[in-house]
Amino acid sequence: MNVEQIFQSLQKGKISPSKAKKLLSLYSIEKIGNIAQIDTGRKNRKGIPEIIFAERKQLLDLKKIIKKTLSKNNE
């Protein structure tokens, strides 16, 4: 279901606001190659930005993750 379909389903009462919120939150997940997935909308939903789990990550991979996370959060 794309964003427009989610809004239409919500407007028609086919899905609840909480279901729409959950579906829309899936669009805030961004994959960074095969190394990580970041939740770019977490700060808006939870009040705190994405947390980066760095254990077992290579330094270059960690730099990519941090750079992408900061750019998406306008930091």
PDB file of N, CA and C in Angstrom:
ATOM      1  N   MET A   1       0.852  -1.174   0.000  1.00  0.00           N
ATOM      2  CA  MET A   1       0.000   0.000   0.000  1.00  0.00           C
ATOM      3  C   MET A   1       0.902   1.243   0.000  1.00  0.00           C
ATOM      4  N   ASN A   2       0.685   2.141  -0.973  1.00  0.00           N
ATOM      5  CA  ASN A   2       1.489   3.357  -1.004  1.00  0.00           C
ATOM      6  C   ASN A   2       0.856   4.433  -0.113  1.00  0.00           C
ATOM      7  N   VAL A   3       1.528   5.562   0.014  1.00  0.00           N
ATOM      8  CA  VAL A   3       1.081   6.616   0.926  1.00  0.00           C
ATOM      9  C   VAL A   3      -0.314   7.113   0.559  1.00  0.00           C
ATOM     10  N   GLU A   4      -0.552   7.326  -0.711  1.00  0.00           N
ATOM     11  CA  GLU A   4      -1.869   7.810  -1.149  1.00  0.00           C
ATOM     12  C   GLU A   4      -2.966   6.804  -0.794  1.00  0.00           C
ATOM     13  N   GLN A   5      -2.701   5.532  -0.998  1.00  0.00           N
ATOM     14  CA  GLN A   5      -3.682   4.496  -0.655  1.00  0.00           C
ATOM     15  C   GLN A   5      -3.941   4.447   0.851  1.00  0.00           C
ATOM     16  N   ILE A   6      -2.904   4.677   1.630  1.00  0.00           N
ATOM     17  CA  ILE A   6      -3.075   4.709   3.087  1.00  0.00           C
ATOM     18  C   ILE A   6      -4.016   5.848   3.466  1.00  0.00           C
ATOM     19  N   PHE A   7      -3.784   7.036   2.908  1.00  0.00           N
ATOM     20  CA  PHE A   7      -4.645   8.183   3.211  1.00  0.00           C
ATOM     21  C   PHE A   7      -6.084   7.955   2.751  1.00  0.00           C
ATOM     22  N   GLN A   8      -6.246   7.372   1.579  1.00  0.00           N
ATOM     23  CA  GLN A   8      -7.592   7.094   1.079  1.00  0.00           C
ATOM     24  C   GLN A   8      -8.308   6.083   1.965  1.00  0.00           C
ATOM     25  N   SER A   9      -7.610   5.049   2.376  1.00  0.00           N
ATOM     26  CA  SER A   9      -8.203   4.038   3.257  1.00  0.00           C
ATOM     27  C   SER A   9      -8.579   4.641   4.599  1.00  0.00           C
ATOM     28  N   LEU A  10      -7.753   5.525   5.102  1.00  0.00           N
ATOM     29  CA  LEU A  10      -8.051   6.203   6.364  1.00  0.00           C
ATOM     30  C   LEU A  10      -9.279   7.094   6.211  1.00  0.00           C
ATOM     31  N   GLN A  11      -9.321   7.849   5.133  1.00  0.00           N
ATOM     32  CA  GLN A  11     -10.440   8.757   4.882  1.00  0.00           C
ATOM     33  C   GLN A  11     -11.760   7.995   4.740  1.00  0.00           C
ATOM     34  N   LYS A  12     -11.719   6.825   4.122  1.00  0.00           N
ATOM     35  CA  LYS A  12     -12.928   6.022   3.917  1.00  0.00           C
ATOM     36  C   LYS A  12     -13.289   5.185   5.138  1.00  0.00           C
ATOM     37  N   GLY A  13     -12.437   5.232   6.163  1.00  0.00           N
ATOM     38  CA  GLY A  13     -12.708   4.472   7.376  1.00  0.00           C
ATOM     39  C   GLY A  13     -12.341   3.004   7.281  1.00  0.00           C
ATOM     40  N   LYS A  14     -11.589   2.639   6.257  1.00  0.00           N
ATOM     41  CA  LYS A  14     -11.189   1.240   6.083  1.00  0.00           C
ATOM     42  C   LYS A  14     -10.075   0.842   7.048  1.00  0.00           C
ATOM     43  N   ILE A  15      -9.282   1.823   7.477  1.00  0.00           N
ATOM     44  CA  ILE A  15      -8.241   1.564   8.473  1.00  0.00           C
ATOM     45  C   ILE A  15      -8.326   2.633   9.566  1.00  0.00           C
ATOM     46  N   SER A  16      -7.847   2.287  10.737  1.00  0.00           N
ATOM     47  CA  SER A  16      -7.869   3.216  11.873  1.00  0.00           C
ATOM     48  C   SER A  16      -6.681   4.181  11.785  1.00  0.00           C
ATOM     49  N   PRO A  17      -6.767   5.306  12.499  1.00  0.00           N
ATOM     50  CA  PRO A  17      -5.620   6.218  12.531  1.00  0.00           C
ATOM     51  C   PRO A  17      -4.344   5.532  13.034  1.00  0.00           C
ATOM     52  N   SER A  18      -4.467   4.650  14.014  1.00  0.00           N
ATOM     53  CA  SER A  18      -3.268   3.974  14.528  1.00  0.00           C
ATOM     54  C   SER A  18      -2.668   3.036  13.477  1.00  0.00           C
ATOM     55  N   LYS A  19      -3.523   2.382  12.696  1.00  0.00           N
ATOM     56  CA  LYS A  19      -3.031   1.510  11.621  1.00  0.00           C
ATOM     57  C   LYS A  19      -2.342   2.351  10.544  1.00  0.00           C
ATOM     58  N   ALA A  20      -2.926   3.506  10.208  1.00  0.00           N
ATOM     59  CA  ALA A  20      -2.320   4.395   9.214  1.00  0.00           C
ATOM     60  C   ALA A  20      -0.953   4.874   9.692  1.00  0.00           C
ATOM     61  N   LYS A  21      -0.863   5.229  10.969  1.00  0.00           N
ATOM     62  CA  LYS A  21       0.412   5.678  11.532  1.00  0.00           C
ATOM     63  C   LYS A  21       1.466   4.579  11.428  1.00  0.00           C
ATOM     64  N   LYS A  22       1.061   3.360  11.732  1.00  0.00           N
ATOM     65  CA  LYS A  22       1.994   2.232  11.660  1.00  0.00           C
ATOM     66  C   LYS A  22       2.458   2.005  10.219  1.00  0.00           C
ATOM     67  N   LEU A  23       1.526   2.049   9.278  1.00  0.00           N
ATOM     68  CA  LEU A  23       1.883   1.853   7.874  1.00  0.00           C
ATOM     69  C   LEU A  23       2.799   2.964   7.365  1.00  0.00           C
ATOM     70  N   LEU A  24       2.514   4.200   7.756  1.00  0.00           N
ATOM     71  CA  LEU A  24       3.342   5.320   7.315  1.00  0.00           C
ATOM     72  C   LEU A  24       4.737   5.268   7.920  1.00  0.00           C
ATOM     73  N   SER A  25       4.842   4.733   9.117  1.00  0.00           N
ATOM     74  CA  SER A  25       6.162   4.647   9.756  1.00  0.00           C
ATOM     75  C   SER A  25       7.096   3.721   8.988  1.00  0.00           C
ATOM     76  N   LEU A  26       6.541   2.783   8.239  1.00  0.00           N
ATOM     77  CA  LEU A  26       7.374   1.885   7.440  1.00  0.00           C
ATOM     78  C   LEU A  26       8.132   2.636   6.351  1.00  0.00           C
ATOM     79  N   TYR A  27       7.607   3.797   5.943  1.00  0.00           N
ATOM     80  CA  TYR A  27       8.262   4.593   4.907  1.00  0.00           C
ATOM     81  C   TYR A  27       9.459   5.362   5.447  1.00  0.00           C
ATOM     82  N   SER A  28       9.653   5.358   6.761  1.00  0.00           N
ATOM     83  CA  SER A  28      10.780   6.085   7.335  1.00  0.00           C
ATOM     84  C   SER A  28      12.004   5.191   7.553  1.00  0.00           C
ATOM     85  N   ILE A  29      11.912   3.933   7.150  1.00  0.00           N
ATOM     86  CA  ILE A  29      13.051   3.024   7.277  1.00  0.00           C
ATOM     87  C   ILE A  29      13.897   3.125   6.007  1.00  0.00           C
ATOM     88  N   GLU A  30      15.158   3.433   6.187  1.00  0.00           N
ATOM     89  CA  GLU A  30      16.052   3.560   5.039  1.00  0.00           C
ATOM     90  C   GLU A  30      17.206   2.576   5.177  1.00  0.00           C
ATOM     91  N   LYS A  31      17.413   1.802   4.133  1.00  0.00           N
ATOM     92  CA  LYS A  31      18.475   0.800   4.133  1.00  0.00           C
ATOM     93  C   LYS A  31      19.777   1.439   3.661  1.00  0.00           C
ATOM     94  N   ILE A  32      20.851   1.141   4.362  1.00  0.00           N
ATOM     95  CA  ILE A  32      22.181   1.619   3.985  1.00  0.00           C
ATOM     96  C   ILE A  32      22.976   0.396   3.546  1.00  0.00           C
ATOM     97  N   GLY A  33      22.957   0.156   2.256  1.00  0.00           N
ATOM     98  CA  GLY A  33      23.631  -1.021   1.713  1.00  0.00           C
ATOM     99  C   GLY A  33      23.185  -2.280   2.431  1.00  0.00           C
ATOM    100  N   ASN A  34      24.130  -3.138   2.726  1.00  0.00           N
ATOM    101  CA  ASN A  34      23.851  -4.359   3.483  1.00  0.00           C
ATOM    102  C   ASN A  34      24.321  -4.247   4.923  1.00  0.00           C
ATOM    103  N   ILE A  35      24.564  -2.998   5.370  1.00  0.00           N
ATOM    104  CA  ILE A  35      25.151  -2.842   6.701  1.00  0.00           C
ATOM    105  C   ILE A  35      24.168  -2.403   7.775  1.00  0.00           C
ATOM    106  N   ALA A  36      23.115  -1.683   7.389  1.00  0.00           N
ATOM    107  CA  ALA A  36      22.203  -1.178   8.421  1.00  0.00           C
ATOM    108  C   ALA A  36      20.895  -0.695   7.816  1.00  0.00           C
ATOM    109  N   GLN A  37      19.920  -0.546   8.682  1.00  0.00           N
ATOM    110  CA  GLN A  37      18.660   0.103   8.352  1.00  0.00           C
ATOM    111  C   GLN A  37      18.437   1.169   9.415  1.00  0.00           C
ATOM    112  N   ILE A  38      18.153   2.399   8.981  1.00  0.00           N
ATOM    113  CA  ILE A  38      17.916   3.458   9.954  1.00  0.00           C
ATOM    114  C   ILE A  38      16.471   3.924   9.875  1.00  0.00           C
ATOM    115  N   ASP A  39      15.951   4.280  11.011  1.00  0.00           N
ATOM    116  CA  ASP A  39      14.582   4.774  11.124  1.00  0.00           C
ATOM    117  C   ASP A  39      14.641   6.292  11.140  1.00  0.00           C
ATOM    118  N   THR A  40      14.493   6.907   9.971  1.00  0.00           N
ATOM    119  CA  THR A  40      14.639   8.354   9.846  1.00  0.00           C
ATOM    120  C   THR A  40      13.472   9.130  10.452  1.00  0.00           C
ATOM    121  N   GLY A  41      12.374   8.476  10.720  1.00  0.00           N
ATOM    122  CA  GLY A  41      11.219   9.154  11.309  1.00  0.00           C
ATOM    123  C   GLY A  41      11.077   8.938  12.805  1.00  0.00           C
ATOM    124  N   ARG A  42      12.031   8.270  13.400  1.00  0.00           N
ATOM    125  CA  ARG A  42      11.934   7.923  14.826  1.00  0.00           C
ATOM    126  C   ARG A  42      11.831   9.157  15.720  1.00  0.00           C
ATOM    127  N   LYS A  43      12.603  10.198  15.417  1.00  0.00           N
ATOM    128  CA  LYS A  43      12.586  11.412  16.240  1.00  0.00           C
ATOM    129  C   LYS A  43      11.189  12.032  16.261  1.00  0.00           C
ATOM    130  N   ASN A  44      10.515  12.028  15.128  1.00  0.00           N
ATOM    131  CA  ASN A  44       9.158  12.582  15.061  1.00  0.00           C
ATOM    132  C   ASN A  44       8.155  11.747  15.841  1.00  0.00           C
ATOM    133  N   ARG A  45       8.334  10.427  15.820  1.00  0.00           N
ATOM    134  CA  ARG A  45       7.378   9.548  16.494  1.00  0.00           C
ATOM    135  C   ARG A  45       7.658   9.365  17.974  1.00  0.00           C
ATOM    136  N   LYS A  46       8.943   9.283  18.328  1.00  0.00           N
ATOM    137  CA  LYS A  46       9.330   8.918  19.694  1.00  0.00           C
ATOM    138  C   LYS A  46       9.932  10.060  20.503  1.00  0.00           C
ATOM    139  N   GLY A  47      10.303  11.149  19.825  1.00  0.00           N
ATOM    140  CA  GLY A  47      10.901  12.274  20.531  1.00  0.00           C
ATOM    141  C   GLY A  47      12.417  12.204  20.662  1.00  0.00           C
ATOM    142  N   ILE A  48      13.001  11.084  20.291  1.00  0.00           N
ATOM    143  CA  ILE A  48      14.461  10.946  20.284  1.00  0.00           C
ATOM    144  C   ILE A  48      14.874  10.331  18.949  1.00  0.00           C
ATOM    145  N   PRO A  49      16.041  10.735  18.434  1.00  0.00           N
ATOM    146  CA  PRO A  49      16.457  10.218  17.123  1.00  0.00           C
ATOM    147  C   PRO A  49      16.884   8.758  17.169  1.00  0.00           C
ATOM    148  N   GLU A  50      17.171   8.246  16.005  1.00  0.00           N
ATOM    149  CA  GLU A  50      17.616   6.863  15.857  1.00  0.00           C
ATOM    150  C   GLU A  50      18.853   6.588  16.703  1.00  0.00           C
ATOM    151  N   ILE A  51      18.918   5.403  17.231  1.00  0.00           N
ATOM    152  CA  ILE A  51      20.067   4.953  18.007  1.00  0.00           C
ATOM    153  C   ILE A  51      20.898   4.046  17.105  1.00  0.00           C
ATOM    154  N   ILE A  52      22.189   4.272  17.065  1.00  0.00           N
ATOM    155  CA  ILE A  52      23.068   3.471  16.215  1.00  0.00           C
ATOM    156  C   ILE A  52      23.745   2.404  17.063  1.00  0.00           C
ATOM    157  N   PHE A  53      23.467   1.156  16.740  1.00  0.00           N
ATOM    158  CA  PHE A  53      24.113   0.033  17.411  1.00  0.00           C
ATOM    159  C   PHE A  53      25.430  -0.216  16.690  1.00  0.00           C
ATOM    160  N   ALA A  54      26.536   0.140  17.334  1.00  0.00           N
ATOM    161  CA  ALA A  54      27.837   0.127  16.663  1.00  0.00           C
ATOM    162  C   ALA A  54      28.663  -1.129  16.905  1.00  0.00           C
ATOM    163  N   GLU A  55      28.260  -1.940  17.854  1.00  0.00           N
ATOM    164  CA  GLU A  55      29.045  -3.131  18.157  1.00  0.00           C
ATOM    165  C   GLU A  55      29.164  -4.017  16.909  1.00  0.00           C
ATOM    166  N   ARG A  56      30.354  -4.470  16.644  1.00  0.00           N
ATOM    167  CA  ARG A  56      30.669  -5.353  15.513  1.00  0.00           C
ATOM    168  C   ARG A  56      30.565  -4.668  14.147  1.00  0.00           C
ATOM    169  N   LYS A  57      30.454  -3.355  14.119  1.00  0.00           N
ATOM    170  CA  LYS A  57      30.437  -2.634  12.844  1.00  0.00           C
ATOM    171  C   LYS A  57      31.867  -2.208  12.510  1.00  0.00           C
ATOM    172  N   GLN A  58      32.196  -2.253  11.246  1.00  0.00           N
ATOM    173  CA  GLN A  58      33.484  -1.760  10.782  1.00  0.00           C
ATOM    174  C   GLN A  58      33.464  -0.230  10.826  1.00  0.00           C
ATOM    175  N   LEU A  59      34.617   0.386  11.038  1.00  0.00           N
ATOM    176  CA  LEU A  59      34.701   1.836  11.153  1.00  0.00           C
ATOM    177  C   LEU A  59      34.134   2.546   9.922  1.00  0.00           C
ATOM    178  N   LEU A  60      34.484   2.087   8.730  1.00  0.00           N
ATOM    179  CA  LEU A  60      33.972   2.728   7.511  1.00  0.00           C
ATOM    180  C   LEU A  60      32.456   2.598   7.407  1.00  0.00           C
ATOM    181  N   ASP A  61      31.925   1.444   7.790  1.00  0.00           N
ATOM    182  CA  ASP A  61      30.474   1.250   7.776  1.00  0.00           C
ATOM    183  C   ASP A  61      29.805   2.172   8.785  1.00  0.00           C
ATOM    184  N   LEU A  62      30.400   2.287   9.947  1.00  0.00           N
ATOM    185  CA  LEU A  62      29.856   3.148  10.989  1.00  0.00           C
ATOM    186  C   LEU A  62      29.839   4.605  10.539  1.00  0.00           C
ATOM    187  N   LYS A  63      30.890   5.026   9.850  1.00  0.00           N
ATOM    188  CA  LYS A  63      30.930   6.393   9.315  1.00  0.00           C
ATOM    189  C   LYS A  63      29.790   6.625   8.324  1.00  0.00           C
ATOM    190  N   LYS A  64      29.521   5.648   7.464  1.00  0.00           N
ATOM    191  CA  LYS A  64      28.420   5.762   6.497  1.00  0.00           C
ATOM    192  C   LYS A  64      27.083   5.896   7.217  1.00  0.00           C
ATOM    193  N   ILE A  65      26.892   5.080   8.236  1.00  0.00           N
ATOM    194  CA  ILE A  65      25.638   5.098   8.999  1.00  0.00           C
ATOM    195  C   ILE A  65      25.458   6.445   9.690  1.00  0.00           C
ATOM    196  N   ILE A  66      26.501   6.922  10.338  1.00  0.00           N
ATOM    197  CA  ILE A  66      26.423   8.203  11.050  1.00  0.00           C
ATOM    198  C   ILE A  66      26.148   9.344  10.079  1.00  0.00           C
ATOM    199  N   LYS A  67      26.860   9.358   8.962  1.00  0.00           N
ATOM    200  CA  LYS A  67      26.676  10.420   7.963  1.00  0.00           C
ATOM    201  C   LYS A  67      25.235  10.443   7.450  1.00  0.00           C
ATOM    202  N   LYS A  68      24.696   9.280   7.122  1.00  0.00           N
ATOM    203  CA  LYS A  68      23.329   9.201   6.607  1.00  0.00           C
ATOM    204  C   LYS A  68      22.320   9.610   7.682  1.00  0.00           C
ATOM    205  N   THR A  69      22.532   9.138   8.911  1.00  0.00           N
ATOM    206  CA  THR A  69      21.623   9.467  10.007  1.00  0.00           C
ATOM    207  C   THR A  69      21.604  10.968  10.261  1.00  0.00           C
ATOM    208  N   LEU A  70      22.771  11.587  10.311  1.00  0.00           N
ATOM    209  CA  LEU A  70      22.835  13.028  10.543  1.00  0.00           C
ATOM    210  C   LEU A  70      22.204  13.813   9.401  1.00  0.00           C
ATOM    211  N   SER A  71      22.427  13.379   8.170  1.00  0.00           N
ATOM    212  CA  SER A  71      21.847  14.102   7.032  1.00  0.00           C
ATOM    213  C   SER A  71      20.326  14.000   7.024  1.00  0.00           C
ATOM    214  N   LYS A  72      19.792  12.863   7.426  1.00  0.00           N
ATOM    215  CA  LYS A  72      18.340  12.680   7.451  1.00  0.00           C
ATOM    216  C   LYS A  72      17.688  13.421   8.607  1.00  0.00           C
ATOM    217  N   ASN A  73      18.447  13.653   9.681  1.00  0.00           N
ATOM    218  CA  ASN A  73      17.916  14.366  10.841  1.00  0.00           C
ATOM    219  C   ASN A  73      18.290  15.841  10.828  1.00  0.00           C
ATOM    220  N   ASN A  74      18.883  16.300   9.703  1.00  0.00           N
ATOM    221  CA  ASN A  74      19.284  17.703   9.544  1.00  0.00           C
ATOM    222  C   ASN A  74      20.161  18.187  10.684  1.00  0.00           C
ATOM    223  N   GLU A  75      21.090  17.367  11.108  1.00  0.00           N
ATOM    224  CA  GLU A  75      21.992  17.728  12.221  1.00  0.00           C
ATOM    225  C   GLU A  75      23.281  18.273  11.657  1.00  0.00           C
TER     226      GLU A  75
END
